XYZ file of C-alpha atoms in Angstrom:
735
model
C -30.285 -8.860 32.147
C -29.323 -7.150 28.875
C -30.247 -8.644 25.566
C -27.419 -10.207 23.546
C -26.643 -8.352 20.303
C -28.408 -9.482 17.158
C -26.326 -11.642 14.822
C -26.337 -11.829 11.032
C -27.185 -15.532 11.220
C -30.513 -14.650 12.838
C -31.538 -12.580 9.779
C -32.053 -15.592 7.513
C -29.075 -14.921 5.232
C -27.624 -17.903 3.323
C -24.351 -19.552 4.467
C -22.296 -18.109 1.564
C -23.084 -14.566 2.664
C -22.473 -15.336 6.349
C -19.015 -16.704 5.468
C -18.223 -13.540 3.500
C -19.328 -11.322 6.393
C -17.134 -13.321 8.761
C -14.174 -12.928 6.382
C -14.725 -9.167 6.220
C -14.903 -8.956 10.004
C -18.538 -7.973 10.461
C -19.700 -9.279 13.821
C -23.216 -7.913 14.246
C -25.573 -5.874 12.076
C -25.744 -2.106 12.402
C -29.104 -0.545 13.354
C -30.076 0.126 9.713
C -29.114 -3.445 8.752
C -30.995 -5.017 11.641
C -34.108 -2.972 10.838
C -34.078 -3.274 7.040
C -32.811 -6.754 6.141
C -35.785 -8.661 7.625
C -38.291 -6.606 5.579
C -36.358 -7.026 2.345
C -35.959 -10.762 2.988
C -39.758 -10.886 3.235
C -40.043 -9.234 -0.188
C -41.427 -6.009 1.305
C -40.749 -2.583 -0.179
C -38.683 -0.375 2.135
C -38.477 3.376 2.644
C -35.331 3.985 4.661
C -34.027 7.221 6.142
C -30.414 6.966 7.237
C -27.181 8.875 6.867
C -24.295 7.667 4.739
C -21.808 5.651 6.756
C -24.412 3.704 8.750
C -23.955 0.413 6.887
C -26.779 1.123 4.482
C -25.139 -0.641 1.503
C -25.086 -4.029 3.237
C -28.693 -3.534 4.339
C -29.890 -3.843 0.738
C -26.982 -5.715 -0.909
C -27.247 -8.787 1.339
C -30.997 -9.400 0.710
C -30.487 -8.816 -3.031
C -27.647 -11.349 -3.152
C -29.671 -13.880 -1.195
C -32.203 -14.045 -4.039
C -29.865 -13.925 -7.068
C -30.186 -16.928 -9.389
C -26.622 -17.497 -10.622
C -27.893 -19.734 -13.429
C -29.639 -16.775 -15.072
C -27.160 -14.370 -16.643
C -29.380 -11.323 -17.029
C -29.849 -8.292 -14.760
C -32.006 -9.257 -11.795
C -31.349 -6.216 -9.590
C -30.707 -2.567 -10.343
C -29.145 0.010 -7.995
C -29.267 3.728 -8.815
C -26.639 5.998 -7.233
C -26.089 9.746 -7.688
C -22.346 9.684 -8.385
C -19.755 7.592 -10.145
C -17.789 7.194 -6.906
C -20.767 5.825 -4.996
C -21.690 3.486 -7.871
C -18.183 2.013 -7.834
C -18.223 1.760 -4.044
C -21.568 -0.076 -4.025
C -20.466 -2.428 -6.817
C -17.286 -3.263 -4.888
C -19.385 -3.979 -1.793
C -21.584 -6.392 -3.779
C -18.476 -8.159 -5.064
C -16.967 -8.514 -1.575
C -20.198 -9.882 -0.085
C -20.492 -12.360 -2.980
C -16.938 -13.712 -2.666
C -18.322 -17.204 -1.938
C -20.866 -17.067 -4.784
C -18.840 -18.319 -7.801
C -20.087 -16.981 -11.096
C -21.655 -13.830 -9.661
C -21.172 -10.670 -11.740
C -21.929 -7.057 -10.837
C -21.405 -4.176 -13.264
C -20.987 -0.479 -12.397
C -22.107 1.819 -15.235
C -21.382 5.541 -15.149
C -20.411 8.428 -17.358
C -16.784 9.169 -18.114
C -16.016 5.524 -18.936
C -16.062 4.201 -22.493
C -19.189 2.328 -23.482
C -17.090 -0.558 -24.812
C -16.308 -2.375 -21.542
C -19.849 -1.807 -20.254
C -21.437 -3.168 -23.433
C -19.108 -6.191 -23.431
C -19.999 -7.000 -19.819
C -23.726 -6.657 -20.503
C -23.433 -9.009 -23.482
C -21.564 -11.584 -21.392
C -24.237 -11.365 -18.710
C -24.432 -9.738 -15.277
C -26.684 -10.294 -12.288
C -26.633 -6.817 -10.701
C -26.187 -3.431 -12.376
C -25.174 -0.403 -10.286
C -25.012 2.977 -11.961
C -25.822 6.641 -12.334
C -29.172 7.646 -13.849
C -27.741 9.347 -16.946
C -25.688 6.392 -18.126
C -28.542 4.008 -17.283
C -30.820 6.008 -19.596
C -28.163 5.840 -22.337
C -28.052 2.040 -22.120
C -31.842 1.775 -22.058
C -32.104 3.899 -25.209
C -29.351 1.901 -26.920
C -31.209 -1.299 -26.123
C -28.151 -2.673 -24.326
C -29.788 -2.793 -20.866
C -32.912 -4.920 -20.527
C -34.926 -4.103 -17.414
C -37.865 -6.371 -18.186
C -36.724 -9.045 -15.700
C -35.566 -6.801 -12.852
C -36.938 -8.148 -9.573
C -35.363 -5.591 -7.191
C -34.702 -1.884 -7.656
C -32.762 0.193 -5.111
C -32.574 3.986 -5.037
C -29.516 4.911 -2.960
C -29.146 8.486 -1.680
C -32.342 9.577 -3.419
C -32.144 13.105 -2.015
C -28.725 13.545 -3.658
C -30.185 12.461 -7.006
C -32.934 15.031 -6.496
C -30.394 17.734 -5.649
C -28.355 16.955 -8.758
C -31.396 17.194 -11.018
C -31.659 13.477 -11.873
C -35.153 12.906 -10.513
C -36.796 12.866 -13.977
C -34.344 10.200 -15.126
C -35.028 8.214 -11.959
C -38.765 8.212 -12.687
C -38.117 7.201 -16.279
C -36.094 4.204 -15.084
C -38.750 3.276 -12.529
C -41.334 3.189 -15.301
C -39.109 0.958 -17.436
C -39.009 -1.774 -14.772
C -41.716 -4.374 -14.069
C -44.568 -3.175 -11.872
C -44.270 -6.251 -9.615
C -40.650 -5.508 -8.646
C -39.459 -5.001 -5.081
C -38.284 -1.416 -4.433
C -36.067 0.011 -1.699
C -35.548 3.761 -1.398
C -32.888 5.215 0.907
C -32.443 8.893 1.597
C -30.771 10.957 4.313
C -33.638 13.462 4.140
C -37.224 13.188 2.968
C -38.155 16.308 0.988
C -41.573 16.430 -0.666
C -40.431 15.170 -4.113
C -38.867 12.082 -2.531
C -42.039 11.426 -0.558
C -44.008 11.700 -3.809
C -41.700 9.166 -5.494
C -42.195 6.786 -2.567
C -45.983 7.155 -2.616
C -46.128 6.630 -6.382
C -43.700 3.760 -6.912
C -43.442 1.879 -3.605
C -46.192 -0.522 -2.515
C -47.043 -0.455 1.175
C -43.419 0.124 2.173
C -41.993 -0.586 5.588
C -40.582 2.704 6.884
C -37.246 2.577 8.675
C -35.661 5.648 10.256
C -32.238 5.616 11.900
C -31.426 8.772 13.837
C -28.209 10.474 12.768
C -25.450 10.354 15.315
C -23.947 13.617 16.464
C -20.379 13.742 17.630
C -18.667 16.371 19.727
C -15.086 17.369 18.990
C -14.392 19.661 21.924
C -10.634 19.045 21.956
C -10.196 19.623 18.236
C -9.895 23.028 16.630
C -11.541 22.778 13.214
C -10.662 25.063 10.328
C -11.338 25.081 6.601
C -9.620 26.573 3.587
C -11.794 27.551 0.647
C -10.055 26.117 -2.417
C -9.579 29.174 -4.614
C -6.834 30.898 -6.520
C -3.993 28.548 -5.538
C -3.274 24.940 -6.353
C -4.217 22.585 -3.507
C -0.733 21.101 -3.293
C 0.870 24.553 -3.050
C -1.630 25.540 -0.360
C -0.955 22.324 1.569
C 2.798 22.947 1.326
C 2.416 26.412 2.815
C 0.345 25.045 5.696
C 2.902 22.310 6.399
C 5.746 24.803 6.410
C 4.118 27.356 8.713
C 1.831 25.225 10.916
C 3.747 23.603 13.790
C 2.785 19.923 13.975
C 4.099 16.670 15.391
C 2.480 13.899 13.378
C -0.167 14.288 10.678
C -2.670 12.261 8.674
C -3.779 13.614 5.307
C -6.934 12.024 3.882
C -7.596 11.560 0.176
C -10.446 9.735 -1.502
C -8.578 7.261 -3.718
C -5.702 4.830 -3.398
C -3.921 6.395 -6.352
C -4.183 9.849 -4.788
C -2.461 8.639 -1.602
C 0.563 7.438 -3.582
C 0.760 10.544 -5.755
C 0.416 13.020 -2.892
C 2.928 11.186 -0.696
C 5.479 11.217 -3.520
C 4.937 14.925 -4.182
C 5.286 15.812 -0.517
C 8.427 13.706 -0.247
C 9.856 15.567 -3.251
C 9.178 18.845 -1.433
C 11.146 17.791 1.586
C 8.455 16.343 3.868
C 8.794 12.819 5.282
C 5.546 11.253 4.060
C 4.275 7.759 3.303
C 1.017 6.441 1.835
C -1.254 3.789 3.308
C -4.191 2.424 1.330
C -6.229 -0.692 0.689
C -3.680 -2.109 -1.761
C -1.149 -2.567 1.043
C -1.044 -5.806 2.999
C -1.345 -5.755 6.768
C 2.418 -6.025 7.298
C 3.113 -2.985 5.088
C 0.375 -0.997 6.810
C 1.693 -1.816 10.283
C 5.235 -0.870 9.224
C 4.079 2.555 7.975
C 2.173 3.201 11.207
C 5.196 2.151 13.283
C 7.430 4.568 11.344
C 4.980 7.348 12.219
C 4.955 6.326 15.878
C 8.777 6.254 15.986
C 9.098 9.662 14.385
C 10.897 8.333 11.292
C 8.141 9.845 9.163
C 5.861 12.727 10.050
C 2.963 12.371 7.589
C 0.688 9.510 6.561
C -1.435 10.012 3.442
C -4.393 7.664 3.808
C -7.795 6.617 2.541
C -10.701 6.200 4.942
C -10.539 2.415 4.803
C -6.786 2.228 5.418
C -6.993 4.544 8.451
C -9.706 2.599 10.267
C -8.694 1.838 13.832
C -5.512 3.900 13.580
C -4.457 5.306 16.960
C -1.097 7.089 17.113
C -0.487 9.401 20.064
C 1.703 11.878 18.181
C -0.927 12.721 15.561
C -1.572 16.395 16.197
C -3.161 17.286 12.842
C -5.687 15.773 10.458
C -5.974 17.336 7.002
C -8.948 16.525 4.782
C -7.182 17.138 1.466
C -10.171 15.625 -0.352
C -13.518 16.431 1.199
C -15.246 13.388 2.783
C -18.507 12.085 1.353
C -20.552 12.880 4.456
C -20.328 14.380 7.967
C -19.982 11.012 9.655
C -16.895 10.162 7.594
C -15.499 13.555 8.558
C -15.961 12.909 12.272
C -14.294 9.511 11.913
C -11.338 11.155 10.187
C -10.731 13.949 12.652
C -11.165 11.515 15.543
C -7.585 10.368 14.855
C -6.408 13.463 16.733
C -7.464 15.115 20.002
C -7.540 11.796 21.877
C -7.208 11.159 25.597
C -7.701 14.802 26.487
C -5.022 16.065 24.102
C -5.611 19.006 21.799
C -5.915 18.373 18.083
C -6.137 20.298 14.817
C -8.395 19.492 11.863
C -8.085 21.289 8.527
C -10.579 20.836 5.707
C -10.011 21.752 2.054
C -13.395 22.617 0.578
C -14.654 24.148 -2.674
C -17.297 26.881 -2.889
C -19.819 24.305 -4.089
C -19.366 22.206 -0.942
C -20.368 24.802 1.638
C -23.565 22.912 2.439
C -21.419 19.999 3.637
C -19.528 22.459 5.814
C -22.755 23.435 7.577
C -23.691 19.769 7.984
C -20.286 19.096 9.563
C -20.826 21.894 12.070
C -24.175 20.387 13.021
C -22.703 16.892 13.329
C -19.726 17.929 15.460
C -21.609 20.637 17.387
C -18.576 22.831 16.886
C -17.895 25.769 14.559
C -15.475 25.323 11.672
C -13.626 28.606 11.209
C -11.996 29.904 8.053
C -8.263 29.304 7.777
C -6.201 32.201 6.531
C -3.678 30.644 4.189
C -0.081 31.582 5.074
C 1.227 34.335 2.813
C 4.446 34.173 0.828
C 6.015 36.505 3.381
C 4.996 34.214 6.260
C 6.427 31.145 4.517
C 9.677 32.951 3.705
C 9.981 34.179 7.293
C 9.699 30.588 8.560
C 12.238 29.384 6.005
C 14.749 32.075 6.987
C 14.280 31.251 10.673
C 14.854 27.531 10.044
C 17.903 28.306 7.920
C 19.430 30.275 10.780
C 18.537 27.488 13.229
C 20.344 24.969 11.029
C 23.456 27.160 11.079
C 23.265 27.432 14.875
C 22.820 23.666 15.265
C 25.721 22.917 12.938
C 28.011 25.348 14.804
C 27.040 23.740 18.097
C 27.867 20.260 16.817
C 31.496 21.259 16.163
C 33.886 19.326 13.947
C 34.356 22.310 11.607
C 38.158 22.566 11.764
C 38.854 21.061 8.364
C 36.253 23.216 6.651
C 37.484 26.362 8.475
C 40.982 25.675 7.172
C 39.733 25.201 3.620
C 37.741 28.456 3.779
C 40.767 30.394 5.046
C 42.919 28.957 2.230
C 40.294 29.851 -0.374
C 39.916 33.368 1.055
C 43.692 34.069 0.814
C 44.146 32.365 -2.560
C 41.266 34.040 -4.384
C 40.878 37.205 -2.330
C 37.173 36.539 -1.748
C 35.505 37.724 1.490
C 34.408 34.965 3.853
C 30.797 36.162 3.738
C 30.641 35.550 -0.025
C 32.187 32.115 0.411
C 29.564 31.291 3.043
C 26.797 32.443 0.703
C 28.170 30.261 -2.108
C 28.294 27.246 0.213
C 24.706 27.868 1.330
C 23.601 27.992 -2.292
C 25.478 24.766 -2.992
C 23.692 23.114 -0.076
C 20.270 24.163 -1.390
C 20.962 22.817 -4.878
C 18.228 23.708 -7.360
C 15.664 24.320 -4.613
C 15.221 28.061 -3.935
C 15.262 29.119 -0.314
C 12.420 31.628 -0.683
C 9.113 31.615 -2.513
C 8.784 34.157 -5.273
C 6.646 37.070 -4.191
C 4.775 37.236 -7.488
C 3.309 33.777 -6.859
C -0.460 33.926 -7.195
C -2.095 34.433 -3.858
C -5.341 32.947 -2.654
C -8.171 35.356 -3.236
C -10.288 36.327 -0.240
C -13.496 34.425 0.293
C -16.557 36.348 -0.827
C -19.904 36.379 0.819
C -22.432 34.395 -1.185
C -24.726 36.583 -3.235
C -28.414 36.589 -2.562
C -28.959 35.177 -6.035
C -27.236 31.966 -4.901
C -29.759 31.303 -2.181
C -32.035 28.378 -2.760
C -29.583 26.816 -5.194
C -30.182 23.379 -3.738
C -33.779 23.450 -4.877
C -32.936 24.203 -8.479
C -33.531 20.623 -9.502
C -37.068 20.809 -8.091
C -38.187 23.927 -9.919
C -40.699 23.847 -12.680
C -39.670 25.180 -16.075
C -39.344 28.934 -15.661
C -40.012 29.892 -19.255
C -43.777 29.743 -18.723
C -43.779 32.171 -15.836
C -41.254 34.753 -17.015
C -42.582 37.936 -18.491
C -40.500 40.141 -20.761
C -39.301 42.338 -17.909
C -38.070 39.307 -15.969
C -36.146 38.070 -18.965
C -34.534 41.436 -19.613
C -33.577 41.640 -15.963
C -31.989 38.202 -16.117
C -30.145 39.111 -19.310
C -28.669 42.120 -17.500
C -27.770 39.890 -14.570
C -25.937 37.563 -16.951
C -23.885 40.492 -18.255
C -22.883 41.358 -14.664
C -22.319 37.772 -13.596
C -19.043 37.032 -11.778
C -18.071 33.403 -11.099
C -16.789 32.065 -7.808
C -13.007 32.058 -7.276
C -11.459 29.196 -9.185
C -14.436 28.984 -11.569
C -15.038 30.096 -15.167
C -18.423 30.878 -16.721
C -19.307 29.092 -19.970
C -22.134 29.701 -22.434
C -24.172 26.742 -23.722
C -26.304 27.016 -26.860
C -29.390 25.495 -25.242
C -32.074 27.249 -23.222
C -35.707 27.349 -22.106
C -36.957 27.297 -25.682
C -35.413 23.858 -26.119
C -36.945 22.482 -22.912
C -33.679 22.101 -21.025
C -33.483 21.791 -17.239
C -30.483 22.092 -14.890
C -30.438 18.343 -14.366
C -30.050 17.755 -18.107
C -27.015 20.025 -18.222
C -25.429 18.587 -15.067
C -25.937 15.012 -16.258
C -24.529 15.627 -19.742
C -21.391 17.397 -18.563
C -20.827 14.923 -15.728
C -21.059 11.976 -18.115
C -19.164 13.408 -21.072
C -16.449 15.419 -19.305
C -15.988 13.154 -16.274
C -16.527 16.164 -14.006
C -18.180 15.410 -10.666
C -21.447 17.295 -10.339
C -20.338 18.739 -7.001
C -17.598 20.657 -8.872
C -20.125 22.405 -11.105
C -21.280 25.825 -10.076
C -24.154 28.139 -10.721
C -26.453 27.413 -13.680
C -28.661 30.110 -15.240
C -31.017 29.185 -18.057
C -32.239 31.838 -20.520
C -34.524 31.570 -23.532
C -31.871 30.760 -26.141
C -28.822 29.804 -24.079
C -27.578 28.901 -20.599
C -24.605 29.849 -18.438
C -22.741 27.432 -16.180
C -19.739 27.862 -13.899
C -17.079 25.151 -14.256
C -13.544 24.810 -12.844
C -11.273 27.370 -14.511
C -8.534 24.852 -15.308
C -10.453 22.779 -17.862
C -8.155 21.881 -20.782
C -9.033 23.161 -24.264
C -9.244 19.592 -25.553
C -12.036 18.828 -23.086
C -13.961 21.948 -24.136
C -13.677 20.847 -27.751
C -15.071 17.399 -26.844
C -18.056 19.006 -25.130
C -19.006 21.223 -28.090
C -20.887 18.544 -30.093
C -22.567 16.959 -27.062
C -26.348 17.201 -27.351
C -28.716 18.235 -24.582
C -32.445 18.502 -25.282
C -31.663 17.890 -28.958
C -29.237 20.824 -29.178
C -25.469 20.778 -29.447
C -23.926 22.546 -26.449
C -21.412 24.537 -28.560
C -19.802 25.497 -25.257
C -17.782 28.744 -25.147
C -16.137 30.781 -22.448
C -18.124 33.757 -21.205
C -16.325 36.805 -19.850
C -17.453 39.113 -17.057
C -18.346 41.672 -19.745
C -20.853 39.238 -21.171
C -18.989 38.669 -24.434
C -18.115 35.225 -25.691
C -14.471 34.351 -26.067
C -13.420 32.563 -29.206
C -11.519 29.495 -28.093
C -7.860 29.805 -28.948
C -7.831 26.220 -30.015
C -10.530 26.953 -32.575
C -8.751 30.038 -33.881
C -5.545 28.138 -34.468
C -7.100 25.073 -36.061
C -7.628 25.373 -39.831
C -10.918 24.027 -41.109
C -10.576 20.905 -43.182
C -12.371 22.541 -46.114
C -9.913 25.451 -46.134
C -6.817 23.347 -46.644
C -7.697 19.797 -47.688
C -4.935 17.336 -48.360
C -4.125 16.878 -52.027
C -5.305 13.288 -51.984
C -8.645 14.360 -50.517
C -9.476 17.056 -53.059
C -11.087 14.707 -55.586
C -13.950 13.648 -53.337
C -14.119 16.721 -51.067
C -14.276 19.284 -53.834
C -17.820 18.144 -54.508
C -19.114 19.536 -51.194
C -22.231 21.595 -51.701
C -22.779 25.101 -50.402
C -24.056 23.716 -47.116
C -20.682 22.145 -46.474
C -21.807 18.502 -46.843
C -19.522 16.097 -48.703
C -20.514 13.102 -50.767
C -20.251 10.781 -47.769
C -22.589 12.986 -45.757
C -24.976 13.190 -48.708
C -25.095 9.386 -48.834
C -26.016 9.262 -45.159
C -28.581 12.056 -45.372
C -30.248 10.524 -48.398
C -30.482 7.152 -46.612
C -31.956 8.804 -43.544
C -34.549 10.697 -45.567
C -35.603 7.508 -47.312
C -35.720 5.333 -44.210
C -36.679 7.506 -41.307
C -39.824 9.523 -40.579
C -39.241 13.005 -39.148
C -38.684 13.036 -35.382
C -40.579 15.292 -33.016
C -38.563 17.978 -31.209
C -37.482 17.153 -27.660
C -38.518 20.453 -26.094
C -41.228 18.829 -23.992
C -40.978 15.310 -22.645
C -43.829 13.101 -23.842
C -45.710 10.721 -21.613
C -43.240 8.154 -20.326
C -43.173 5.112 -22.520
C -40.613 2.999 -24.287
C -39.334 4.719 -27.451
C -40.746 3.366 -30.682
C -38.371 1.597 -33.052
C -37.908 3.242 -36.436
C -36.335 2.225 -39.670
C -32.615 2.849 -40.003
C -29.817 3.349 -42.493
C -28.521 0.595 -44.766
C -25.178 -0.364 -43.264
C -22.253 -2.417 -44.571
C -19.587 -4.228 -42.592
C -15.969 -3.423 -43.474
C -12.718 -5.005 -42.329
C -9.674 -2.926 -41.378
C -6.221 -4.427 -40.837
C -5.525 -3.113 -37.359
C -6.550 -4.713 -34.069
C -6.043 -4.932 -30.327
C -2.543 -6.362 -30.734
C -1.597 -3.133 -32.508
C -2.957 -0.992 -29.676
C -6.072 0.114 -31.549
C -9.187 1.172 -29.653
C -12.738 1.895 -30.857
C -12.079 5.586 -30.162
C -8.973 5.597 -32.441
C -10.860 3.897 -35.228
C -13.944 6.059 -34.980
C -11.883 9.253 -34.851
C -9.782 8.341 -37.877
C -12.753 7.331 -40.024
C -14.794 10.361 -38.973
C -11.939 12.789 -39.626
C -10.677 11.350 -42.878
C -14.080 10.598 -44.430
C -15.694 13.846 -43.317
C -18.361 11.653 -41.713
C -20.251 12.562 -38.545
C -19.264 9.966 -35.918
C -22.926 9.392 -35.024
C -23.288 7.496 -38.332
C -20.535 5.031 -37.505
C -21.993 1.753 -36.302
C -20.691 -1.262 -34.427
C -16.930 -1.610 -34.036
C -15.568 -5.040 -33.118
C -11.890 -5.407 -32.175
C -9.995 -8.655 -32.831
C -6.319 -9.413 -32.248
C -5.023 -8.414 -35.692
C -7.992 -6.838 -37.434
C -11.268 -5.080 -36.688
C -14.686 -4.722 -38.281
C -16.704 -1.540 -38.545
C -20.190 -0.805 -39.839
C -20.519 2.206 -42.157
C -23.390 3.542 -44.275
C -23.903 1.737 -47.546
C -23.063 3.423 -50.842
C -19.662 4.807 -49.882
C -17.891 6.286 -52.951
C -15.124 4.128 -54.370
C -12.616 6.964 -54.387
C -13.266 7.537 -50.690
C -12.669 3.857 -49.927
C -9.427 3.951 -51.900
C -8.335 6.956 -49.880
C -9.272 5.345 -46.556
C -7.119 2.294 -47.379
C -4.050 4.500 -46.878
C -5.129 5.962 -43.529
C -2.895 5.022 -40.576
C -4.127 3.928 -37.139
C -1.739 2.851 -34.379
C 1.162 2.788 -36.823
C -0.550 0.631 -39.485
C -2.468 1.352 -42.672
C -6.037 0.205 -42.195
C -6.444 -1.154 -45.776
C -10.222 -1.035 -45.475
C -12.169 -3.626 -47.472
C -15.659 -5.087 -47.563
C -15.816 -7.846 -44.952
C -16.536 -11.413 -46.066
C -20.260 -11.710 -46.550
C -20.575 -8.049 -45.686
C -23.743 -7.372 -47.587
C -25.944 -4.443 -46.794
C -28.265 -4.907 -43.881
C -30.709 -2.687 -42.090
C -30.081 -1.484 -38.575
C -33.108 -1.582 -36.314
C -32.101 1.415 -34.251
C -30.877 4.876 -35.122
C -27.187 5.002 -36.122
C -26.297 6.988 -33.031
C -27.673 4.176 -30.864
C -25.440 1.431 -32.254
C -24.536 -1.126 -29.653
C -20.755 -0.849 -29.962
C -20.107 2.782 -30.733
C -17.630 4.298 -28.292
C -18.299 7.562 -26.624
């Protein structure tokens, strides 16, 4: 007699969580949940090895929620995740499980989002914080995230955090939390550094290992296209035009992407519709029925929306956005090749994601071959063939007598050959859409074999600092290699003004750029660190404005001063910089009075006020080249600050970023010396260094923000006060 399946109610979870699980449709725990939840409910530490997609989030979220005290509005649990997407996903899972826990608050914190909303939420009070290591460290240093009362800490996908170079930040966060906390560490693999973390920071953990499932896809031909040289949408369009298919599902990662891609495909003449989690069940069923009936040919879907979808005519699955893990991939492509039918799976993948490609081959036990993108000539050949077929079909349908008569009349009246009339009519029918692609359209460049120098890239985050073991010959050799360096297709090499001498590591660079530029770490390429500078490969379509924003970002105490690096090894001067006049070269007439007093070093009176205050109040700081023993940073004296009122607020559309930018630009003041900014409906307050010159204040009164003059004035009771932290750590300064 077989044992009945385990139920969630047998795991000791409270009724509110059981109701939520029933609402979601969870019937019984997955293997990782059944093995892990009992240990965590007993307050044991857990070391879990399981793949993504096994239900791992619920295995730690449910025990955490069962012990949350809703009457205490401070962080009681902390979850570290390697990426912004995973942090958001985990936070959403917490919120869905806690739907019957009124007053529960979870906050995702990650780079690329303004600090303002995160700081506001932390001030209001949250019970669980989920975030990426870099942004967590920022909040810890700002004093906005208090970890002193954390009772549970979860490390999710620890091996990914190791791969991305975040392991030092993870250890720093571990050391900031109470020693008596409960800790759960989950990782798909257990490399030595992760084992060391577990041995150091987990106390007698229960070890749980769930074997990865392997799935065969014998009826599905799997191919991939290496994203390079051609826009993804153009590449997809070529495939759709040349590849014969019946019905198709195209997977994207986000709800917004489903809508956008479906609209773009529809505009290009393909019958497509989006399905995502924002649609109700009736809308979803209608879209699926349209696909079944042949009224549409393409569904653009997210993973969640496509669950349980079974449509016989689906011949192709396209992974337009790469899935997070092999198991998600196998679920996606399982929508085709059913019941003995043949299916086609096409994967769009970047050069940086080749490791996932190998993992997919292992999971499916099938090779994934390279797809040769259809050429312009192939697309045009198909278009010409279809054009001729349309003519044949129209002739066969008959009913052309009226039009034949009109053509004959036109031919006699204007003495124009019938063939030219036919060509004009064909052009009229096409409208503004050209029949053929232009042959000069940029073609996809051939995939190159990875160079030997790329081998072992995954371990870069584990390496010790190389400056100590490089002799002069090694350095010269690496300098020559930099001069000969050629980026991957679709990538551009950039030079960063930070290197070994400053104590930088790849993880520092990855974290800074990911947080500040909102670029996923998986899209970053090769990183080479030299004594005085570093080189990094980034997507070649980064806008100039984003490069300008990255220039002042500091890593290891050094501004990045990022610049493009050519294959010849010479730096390119950014065009944006060449065009932009320096403020000192052509100051406005009304600014001359207070800016003409700049000294030879280029510092104005406002900057002198700040520097003088810093010299008087702050002891010199040690360089950051080597990390000291891990301990909480000491508080130092700060700058005398004053609170000012400006007559522009949220009702006018003002944001902290607008205000900070205007003040920094017009006052010639480094934005790191601008303190707390508080927005109200019709006015705002801002903290600035004390001792601002009167003529500067008079000038700032006339500055415009969001269509209004700010009319800056000393706030009521705005006497000077001393900040406890450094100006750049103010609690309400936007990024």
